[in-house]
XYZ file of N, CA and C in Angstrom:
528
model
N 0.830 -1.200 0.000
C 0.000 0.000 0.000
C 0.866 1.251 0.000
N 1.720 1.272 0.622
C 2.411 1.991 0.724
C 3.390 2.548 -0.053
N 3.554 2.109 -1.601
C 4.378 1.706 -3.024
C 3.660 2.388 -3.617
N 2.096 2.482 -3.684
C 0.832 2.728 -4.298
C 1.066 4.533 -3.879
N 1.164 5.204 -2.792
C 1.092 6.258 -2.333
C 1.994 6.793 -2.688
N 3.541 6.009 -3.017
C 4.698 6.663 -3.466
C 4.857 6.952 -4.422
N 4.128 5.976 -5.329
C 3.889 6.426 -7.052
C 2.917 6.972 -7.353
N 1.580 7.349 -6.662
C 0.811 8.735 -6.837
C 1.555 9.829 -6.285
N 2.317 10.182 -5.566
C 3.019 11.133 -4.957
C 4.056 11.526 -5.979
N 4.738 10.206 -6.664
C 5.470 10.907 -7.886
C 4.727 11.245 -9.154
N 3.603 10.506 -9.853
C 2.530 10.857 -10.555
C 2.435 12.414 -10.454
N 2.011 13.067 -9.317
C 1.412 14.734 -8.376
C 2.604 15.146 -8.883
N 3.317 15.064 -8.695
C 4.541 15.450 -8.781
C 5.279 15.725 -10.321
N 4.867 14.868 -11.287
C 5.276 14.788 -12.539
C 4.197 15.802 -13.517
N 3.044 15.805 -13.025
C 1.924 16.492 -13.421
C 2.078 18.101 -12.784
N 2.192 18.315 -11.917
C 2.280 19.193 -11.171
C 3.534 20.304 -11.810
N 4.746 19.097 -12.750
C 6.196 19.836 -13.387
C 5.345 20.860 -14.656
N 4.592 20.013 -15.511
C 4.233 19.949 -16.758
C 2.948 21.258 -16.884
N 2.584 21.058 -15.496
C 1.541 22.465 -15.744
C -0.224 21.673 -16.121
N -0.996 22.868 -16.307
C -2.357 22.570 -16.988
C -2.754 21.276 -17.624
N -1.819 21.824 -18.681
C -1.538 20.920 -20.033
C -1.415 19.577 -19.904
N -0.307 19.299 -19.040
C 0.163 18.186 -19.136
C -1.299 17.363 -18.030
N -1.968 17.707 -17.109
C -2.889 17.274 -16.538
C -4.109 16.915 -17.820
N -4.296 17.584 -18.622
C -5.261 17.333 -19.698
C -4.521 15.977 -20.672
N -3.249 16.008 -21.329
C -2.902 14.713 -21.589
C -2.980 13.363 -20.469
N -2.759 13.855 -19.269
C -3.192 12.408 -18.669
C -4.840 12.255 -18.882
N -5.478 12.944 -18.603
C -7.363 12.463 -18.983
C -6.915 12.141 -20.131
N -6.653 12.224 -20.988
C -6.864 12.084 -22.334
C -5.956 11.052 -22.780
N -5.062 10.834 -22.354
C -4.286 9.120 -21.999
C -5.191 8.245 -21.336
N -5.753 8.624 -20.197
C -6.826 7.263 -19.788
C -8.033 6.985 -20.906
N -8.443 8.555 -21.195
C -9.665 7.695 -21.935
C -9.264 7.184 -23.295
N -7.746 6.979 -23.712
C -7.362 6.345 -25.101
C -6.983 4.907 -24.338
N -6.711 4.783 -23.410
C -6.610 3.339 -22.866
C -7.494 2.684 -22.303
N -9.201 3.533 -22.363
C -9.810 2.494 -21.584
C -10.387 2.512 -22.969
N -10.546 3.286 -24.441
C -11.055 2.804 -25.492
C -10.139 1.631 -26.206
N -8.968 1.768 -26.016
C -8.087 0.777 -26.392
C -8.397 -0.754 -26.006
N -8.301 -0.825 -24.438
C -8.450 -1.872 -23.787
C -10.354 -2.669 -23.968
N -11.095 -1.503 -23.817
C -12.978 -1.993 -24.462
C -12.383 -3.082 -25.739
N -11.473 -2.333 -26.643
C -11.668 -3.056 -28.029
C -10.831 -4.437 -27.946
N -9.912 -4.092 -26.896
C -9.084 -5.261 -26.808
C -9.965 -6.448 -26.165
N -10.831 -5.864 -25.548
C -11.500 -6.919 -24.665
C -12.900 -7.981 -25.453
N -13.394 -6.754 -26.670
C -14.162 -6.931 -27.591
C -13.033 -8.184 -28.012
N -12.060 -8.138 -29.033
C -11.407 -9.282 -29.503
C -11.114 -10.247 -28.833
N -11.285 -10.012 -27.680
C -10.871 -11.435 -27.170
C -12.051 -12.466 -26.486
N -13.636 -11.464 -26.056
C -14.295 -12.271 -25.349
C -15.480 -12.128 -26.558
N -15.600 -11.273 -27.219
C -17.037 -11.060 -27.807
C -17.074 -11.525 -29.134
N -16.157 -10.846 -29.786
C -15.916 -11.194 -31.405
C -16.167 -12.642 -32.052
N -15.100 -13.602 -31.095
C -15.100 -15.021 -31.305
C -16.738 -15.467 -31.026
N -17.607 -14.901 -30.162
C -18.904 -15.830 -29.974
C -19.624 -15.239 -30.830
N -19.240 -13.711 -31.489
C -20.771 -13.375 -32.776
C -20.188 -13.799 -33.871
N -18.739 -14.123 -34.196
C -18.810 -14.547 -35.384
C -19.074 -15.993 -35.147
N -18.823 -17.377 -34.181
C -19.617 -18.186 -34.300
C -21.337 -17.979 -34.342
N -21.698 -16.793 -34.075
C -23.303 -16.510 -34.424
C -23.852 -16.387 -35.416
N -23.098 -15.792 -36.423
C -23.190 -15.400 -37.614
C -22.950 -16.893 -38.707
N -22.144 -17.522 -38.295
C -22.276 -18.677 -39.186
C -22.718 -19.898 -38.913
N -23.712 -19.510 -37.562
C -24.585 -20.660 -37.185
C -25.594 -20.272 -38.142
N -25.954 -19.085 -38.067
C -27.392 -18.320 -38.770
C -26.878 -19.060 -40.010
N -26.054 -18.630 -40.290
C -25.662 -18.800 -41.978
C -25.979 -20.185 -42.064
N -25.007 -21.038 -41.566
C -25.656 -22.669 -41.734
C -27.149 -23.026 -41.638
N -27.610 -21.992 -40.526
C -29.654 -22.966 -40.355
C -30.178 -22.315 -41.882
N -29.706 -21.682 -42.990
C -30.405 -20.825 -43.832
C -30.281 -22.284 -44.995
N -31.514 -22.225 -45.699
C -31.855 -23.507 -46.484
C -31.205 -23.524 -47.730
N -31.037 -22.468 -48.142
C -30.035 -22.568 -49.280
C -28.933 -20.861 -49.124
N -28.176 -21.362 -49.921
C -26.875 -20.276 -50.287
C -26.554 -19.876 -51.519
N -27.427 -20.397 -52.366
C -26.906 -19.477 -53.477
C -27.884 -18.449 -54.340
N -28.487 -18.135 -54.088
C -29.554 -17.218 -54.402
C -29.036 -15.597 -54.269
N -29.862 -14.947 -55.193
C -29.339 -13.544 -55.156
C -29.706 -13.263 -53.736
N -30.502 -13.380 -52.968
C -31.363 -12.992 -51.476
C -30.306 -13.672 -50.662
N -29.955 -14.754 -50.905
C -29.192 -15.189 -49.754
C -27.849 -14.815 -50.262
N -27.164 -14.111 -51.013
C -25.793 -13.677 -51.017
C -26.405 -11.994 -50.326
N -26.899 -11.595 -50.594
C -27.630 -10.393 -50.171
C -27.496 -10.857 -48.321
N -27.937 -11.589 -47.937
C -28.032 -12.044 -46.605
C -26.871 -11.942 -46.166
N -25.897 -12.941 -46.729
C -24.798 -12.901 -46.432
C -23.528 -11.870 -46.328
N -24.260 -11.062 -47.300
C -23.298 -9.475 -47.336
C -23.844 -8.698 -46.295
N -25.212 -8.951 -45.807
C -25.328 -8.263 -44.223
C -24.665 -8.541 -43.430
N -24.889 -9.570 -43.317
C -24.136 -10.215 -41.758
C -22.718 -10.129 -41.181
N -22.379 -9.842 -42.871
C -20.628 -9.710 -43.004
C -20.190 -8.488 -42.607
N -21.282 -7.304 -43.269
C -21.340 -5.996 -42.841
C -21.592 -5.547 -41.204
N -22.242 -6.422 -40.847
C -22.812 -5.789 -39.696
C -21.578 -5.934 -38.587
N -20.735 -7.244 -39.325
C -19.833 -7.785 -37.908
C -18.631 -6.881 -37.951
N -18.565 -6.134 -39.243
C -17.326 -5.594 -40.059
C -17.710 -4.107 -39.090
N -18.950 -3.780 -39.301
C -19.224 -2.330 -38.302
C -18.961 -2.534 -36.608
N -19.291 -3.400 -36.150
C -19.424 -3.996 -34.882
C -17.394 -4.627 -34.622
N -16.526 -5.046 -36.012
C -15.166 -4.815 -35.607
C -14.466 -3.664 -35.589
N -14.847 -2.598 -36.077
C -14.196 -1.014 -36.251
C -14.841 0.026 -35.345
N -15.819 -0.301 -34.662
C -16.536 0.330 -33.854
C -15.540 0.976 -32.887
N -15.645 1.933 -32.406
C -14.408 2.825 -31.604
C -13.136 2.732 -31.972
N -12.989 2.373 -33.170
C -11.302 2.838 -34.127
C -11.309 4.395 -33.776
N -12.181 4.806 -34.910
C -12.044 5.864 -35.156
C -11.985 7.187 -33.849
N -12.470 7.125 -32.766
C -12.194 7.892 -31.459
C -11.089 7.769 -30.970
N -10.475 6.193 -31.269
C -8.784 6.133 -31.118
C -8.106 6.583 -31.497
N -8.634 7.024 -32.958
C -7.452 7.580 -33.908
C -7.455 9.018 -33.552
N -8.959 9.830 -32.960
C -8.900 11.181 -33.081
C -8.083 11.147 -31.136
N -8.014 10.341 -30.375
C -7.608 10.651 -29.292
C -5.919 10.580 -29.535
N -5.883 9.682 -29.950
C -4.136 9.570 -30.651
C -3.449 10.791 -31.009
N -4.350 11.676 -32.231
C -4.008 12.381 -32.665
C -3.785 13.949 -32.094
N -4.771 13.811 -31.321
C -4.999 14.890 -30.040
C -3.985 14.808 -29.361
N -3.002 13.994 -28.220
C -2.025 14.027 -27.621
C -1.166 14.707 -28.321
N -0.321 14.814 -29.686
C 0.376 15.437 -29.577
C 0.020 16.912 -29.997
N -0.971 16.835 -30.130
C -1.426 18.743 -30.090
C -1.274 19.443 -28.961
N -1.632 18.243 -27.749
C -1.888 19.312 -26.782
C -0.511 19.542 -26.335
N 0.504 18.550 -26.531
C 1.678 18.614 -25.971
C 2.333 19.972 -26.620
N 1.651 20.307 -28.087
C 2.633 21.298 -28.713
C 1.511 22.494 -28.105
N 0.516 22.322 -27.775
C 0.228 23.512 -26.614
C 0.786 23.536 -25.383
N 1.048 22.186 -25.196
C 1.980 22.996 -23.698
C 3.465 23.528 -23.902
N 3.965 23.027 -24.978
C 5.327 23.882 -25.389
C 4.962 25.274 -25.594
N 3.981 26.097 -25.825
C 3.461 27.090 -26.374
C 3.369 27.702 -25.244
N 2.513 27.483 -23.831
C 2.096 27.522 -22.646
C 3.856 28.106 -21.804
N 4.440 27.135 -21.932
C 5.853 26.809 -21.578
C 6.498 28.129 -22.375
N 6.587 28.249 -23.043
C 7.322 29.109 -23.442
C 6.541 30.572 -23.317
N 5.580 30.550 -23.763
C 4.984 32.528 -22.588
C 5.093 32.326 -21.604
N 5.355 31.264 -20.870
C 6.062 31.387 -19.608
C 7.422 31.826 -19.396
N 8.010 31.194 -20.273
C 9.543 31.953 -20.288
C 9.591 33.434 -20.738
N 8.981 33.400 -22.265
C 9.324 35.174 -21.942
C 8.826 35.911 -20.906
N 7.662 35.572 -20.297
C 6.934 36.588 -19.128
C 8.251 36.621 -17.761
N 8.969 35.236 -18.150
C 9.967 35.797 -17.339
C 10.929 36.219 -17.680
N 11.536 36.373 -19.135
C 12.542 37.326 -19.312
C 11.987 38.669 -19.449
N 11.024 38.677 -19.258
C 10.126 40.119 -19.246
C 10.483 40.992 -18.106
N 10.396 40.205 -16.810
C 10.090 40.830 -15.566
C 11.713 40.777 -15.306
N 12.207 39.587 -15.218
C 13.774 39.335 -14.544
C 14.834 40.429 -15.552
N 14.581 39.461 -16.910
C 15.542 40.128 -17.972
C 16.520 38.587 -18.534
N 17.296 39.149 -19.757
C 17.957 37.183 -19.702
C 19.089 36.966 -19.331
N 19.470 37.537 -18.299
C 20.775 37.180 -17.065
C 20.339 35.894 -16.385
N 19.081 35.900 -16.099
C 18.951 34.580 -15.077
C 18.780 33.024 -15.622
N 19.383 32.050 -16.005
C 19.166 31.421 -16.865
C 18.249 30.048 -15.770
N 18.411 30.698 -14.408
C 17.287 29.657 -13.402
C 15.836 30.282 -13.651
N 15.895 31.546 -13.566
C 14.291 31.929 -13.476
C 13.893 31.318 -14.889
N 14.299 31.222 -16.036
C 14.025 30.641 -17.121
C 13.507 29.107 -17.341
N 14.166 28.376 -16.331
C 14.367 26.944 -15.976
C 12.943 26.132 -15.972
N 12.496 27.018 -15.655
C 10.896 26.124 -15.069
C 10.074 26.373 -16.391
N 10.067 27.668 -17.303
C 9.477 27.633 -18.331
C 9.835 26.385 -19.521
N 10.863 26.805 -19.243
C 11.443 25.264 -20.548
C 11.150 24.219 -19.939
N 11.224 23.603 -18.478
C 10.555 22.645 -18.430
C 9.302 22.083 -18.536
N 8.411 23.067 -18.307
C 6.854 23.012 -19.091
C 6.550 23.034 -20.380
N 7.761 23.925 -20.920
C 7.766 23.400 -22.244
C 7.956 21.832 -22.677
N 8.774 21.624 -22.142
C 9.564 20.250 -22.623
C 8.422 19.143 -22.435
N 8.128 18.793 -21.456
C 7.527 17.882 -20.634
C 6.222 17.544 -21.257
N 5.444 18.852 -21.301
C 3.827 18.139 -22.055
C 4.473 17.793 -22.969
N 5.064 18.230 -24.147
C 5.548 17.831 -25.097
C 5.804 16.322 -25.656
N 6.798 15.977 -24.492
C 7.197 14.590 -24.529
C 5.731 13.823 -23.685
N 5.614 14.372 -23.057
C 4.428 12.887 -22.804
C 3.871 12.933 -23.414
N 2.774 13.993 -24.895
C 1.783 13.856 -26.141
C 2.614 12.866 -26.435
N 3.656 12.913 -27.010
C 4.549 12.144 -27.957
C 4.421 11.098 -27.584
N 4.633 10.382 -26.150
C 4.640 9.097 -25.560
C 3.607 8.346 -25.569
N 2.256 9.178 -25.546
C 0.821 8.808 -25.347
C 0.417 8.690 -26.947
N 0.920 9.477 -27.579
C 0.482 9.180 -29.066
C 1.151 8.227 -29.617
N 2.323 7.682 -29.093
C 3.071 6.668 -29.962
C 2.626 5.229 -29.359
N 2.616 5.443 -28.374
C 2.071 3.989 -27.146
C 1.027 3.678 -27.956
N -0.275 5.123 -28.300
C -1.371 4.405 -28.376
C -1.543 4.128 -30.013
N -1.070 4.609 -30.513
C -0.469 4.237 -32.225
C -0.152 3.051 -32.540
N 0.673 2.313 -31.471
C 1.260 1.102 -31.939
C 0.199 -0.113 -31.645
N -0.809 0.001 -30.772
C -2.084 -0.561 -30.784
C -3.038 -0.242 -31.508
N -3.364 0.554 -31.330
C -4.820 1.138 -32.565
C -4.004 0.626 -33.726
N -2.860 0.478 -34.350
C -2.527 -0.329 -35.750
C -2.975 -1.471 -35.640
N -2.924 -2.223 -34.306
C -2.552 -3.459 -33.937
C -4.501 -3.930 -34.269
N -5.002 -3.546 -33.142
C -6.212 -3.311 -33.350
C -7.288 -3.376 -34.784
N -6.693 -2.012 -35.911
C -7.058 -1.939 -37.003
C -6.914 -3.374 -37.403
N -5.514 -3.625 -37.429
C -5.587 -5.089 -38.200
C -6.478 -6.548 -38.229
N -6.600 -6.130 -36.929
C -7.476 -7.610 -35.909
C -9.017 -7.203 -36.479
N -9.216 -5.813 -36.909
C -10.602 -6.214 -37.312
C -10.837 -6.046 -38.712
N -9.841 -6.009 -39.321
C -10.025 -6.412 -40.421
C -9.493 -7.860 -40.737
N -8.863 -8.450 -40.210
C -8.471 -9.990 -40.420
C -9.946 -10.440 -39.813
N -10.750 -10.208 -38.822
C -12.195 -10.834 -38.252
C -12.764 -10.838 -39.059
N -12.994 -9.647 -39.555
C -13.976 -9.520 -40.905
C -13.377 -10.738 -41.870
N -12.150 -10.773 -42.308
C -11.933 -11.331 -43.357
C -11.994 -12.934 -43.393
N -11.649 -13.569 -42.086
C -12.103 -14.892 -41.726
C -13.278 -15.206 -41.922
N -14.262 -14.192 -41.356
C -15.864 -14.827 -41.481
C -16.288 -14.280 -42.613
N -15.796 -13.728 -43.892
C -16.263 -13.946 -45.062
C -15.592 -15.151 -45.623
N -14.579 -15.416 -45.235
C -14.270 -17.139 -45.999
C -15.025 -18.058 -45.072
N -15.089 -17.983 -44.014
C -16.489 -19.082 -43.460
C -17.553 -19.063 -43.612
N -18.334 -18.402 -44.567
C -19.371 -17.515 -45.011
C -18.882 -18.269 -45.960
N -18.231 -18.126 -47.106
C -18.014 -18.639 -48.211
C -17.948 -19.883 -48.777
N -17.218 -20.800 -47.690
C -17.235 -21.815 -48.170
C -18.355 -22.853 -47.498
N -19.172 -22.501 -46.811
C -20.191 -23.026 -46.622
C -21.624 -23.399 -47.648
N -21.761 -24.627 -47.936
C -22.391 -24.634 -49.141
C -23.321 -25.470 -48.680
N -24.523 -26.090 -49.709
C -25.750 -26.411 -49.754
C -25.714 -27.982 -49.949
């Protein structure tokens, strides 16, 4: 328990360097990891039992080759194909968002620095110190949060388009 308090205390602490900004990339890091993890969880517990649903239906259907029943079959394919991409696309716009905001907190970070070469002047290269580090910092964590969650949402993309693409060949070769 006590490990738990030390790493929220450095968490406060890391957030607290970065300013505003960098508090808005962490919300915005959780909610790309709990959309990440929904979809991850979709592939692993849900996907596998509707596409066995889909080609149970398909098997109880009395025939397969009819214009109506390829028609049928291009629903079902569709529907599972919408139901695999479903929250991609919020991934991709949350992805893409991290590193904006980070290049707003470099922005943030830095009218911070001139407001202090404003008041001090640029002899002090400490009073300066804390602006560049607000600069720096959101910066790099957008970057970290957008690349982390990049390398899944690819991962992701792929898995639902390979789902889709399995249960149109099990769809397919099912015959009469």
């Amino acid at each position: 328990m006590q490990w738990i308090l030390s790493e929220l205390a450095s968490i406060r602490h890391f957030l607290g360097m970065g300013g505003d900004v960098l508090v808005a990339i962490f919300v915005l890091s959780v909610f790309l990891w709990c959309a990440l993890l929904e979809r991850w969880f979709y592939f692993i517990f849900v996907a596998p039992r509707a596409a066995k649903s889909v080609v149970s239906q398909w098997q109880q259907r009395p025939e397969h080759r009819s214009w109506a029943a390829r028609m049928i079959r291009q629903e079902l394919i569709s529907i599972r194909d919408i139901e695999n991409k479903r929250g991609l696309p919020i991934v991709k716009v949350l992805i893409a968002m991290c590193p904006l905001l980070g290049l707003l907190g470099t922005v943030v970070g830095m009218i911070h620095v001139f407001d202090t070469l404003a008041v001090v002047g640029t002899g002090s290269p400490r009073a300066m110190a804390s602006g560049i580090s607000k600069a720096t910092i959101p910066t790099l964590a957008g970057m970290v949060a957008s690349l982390s969650g990049l390398f899944f949402s690819t991962r992701l993309d792929h898995l639902a388009k390979t789902s889709t693409r399995k249960l149109e060949d099990k769809l397919k070769h099912v015959t009469s």
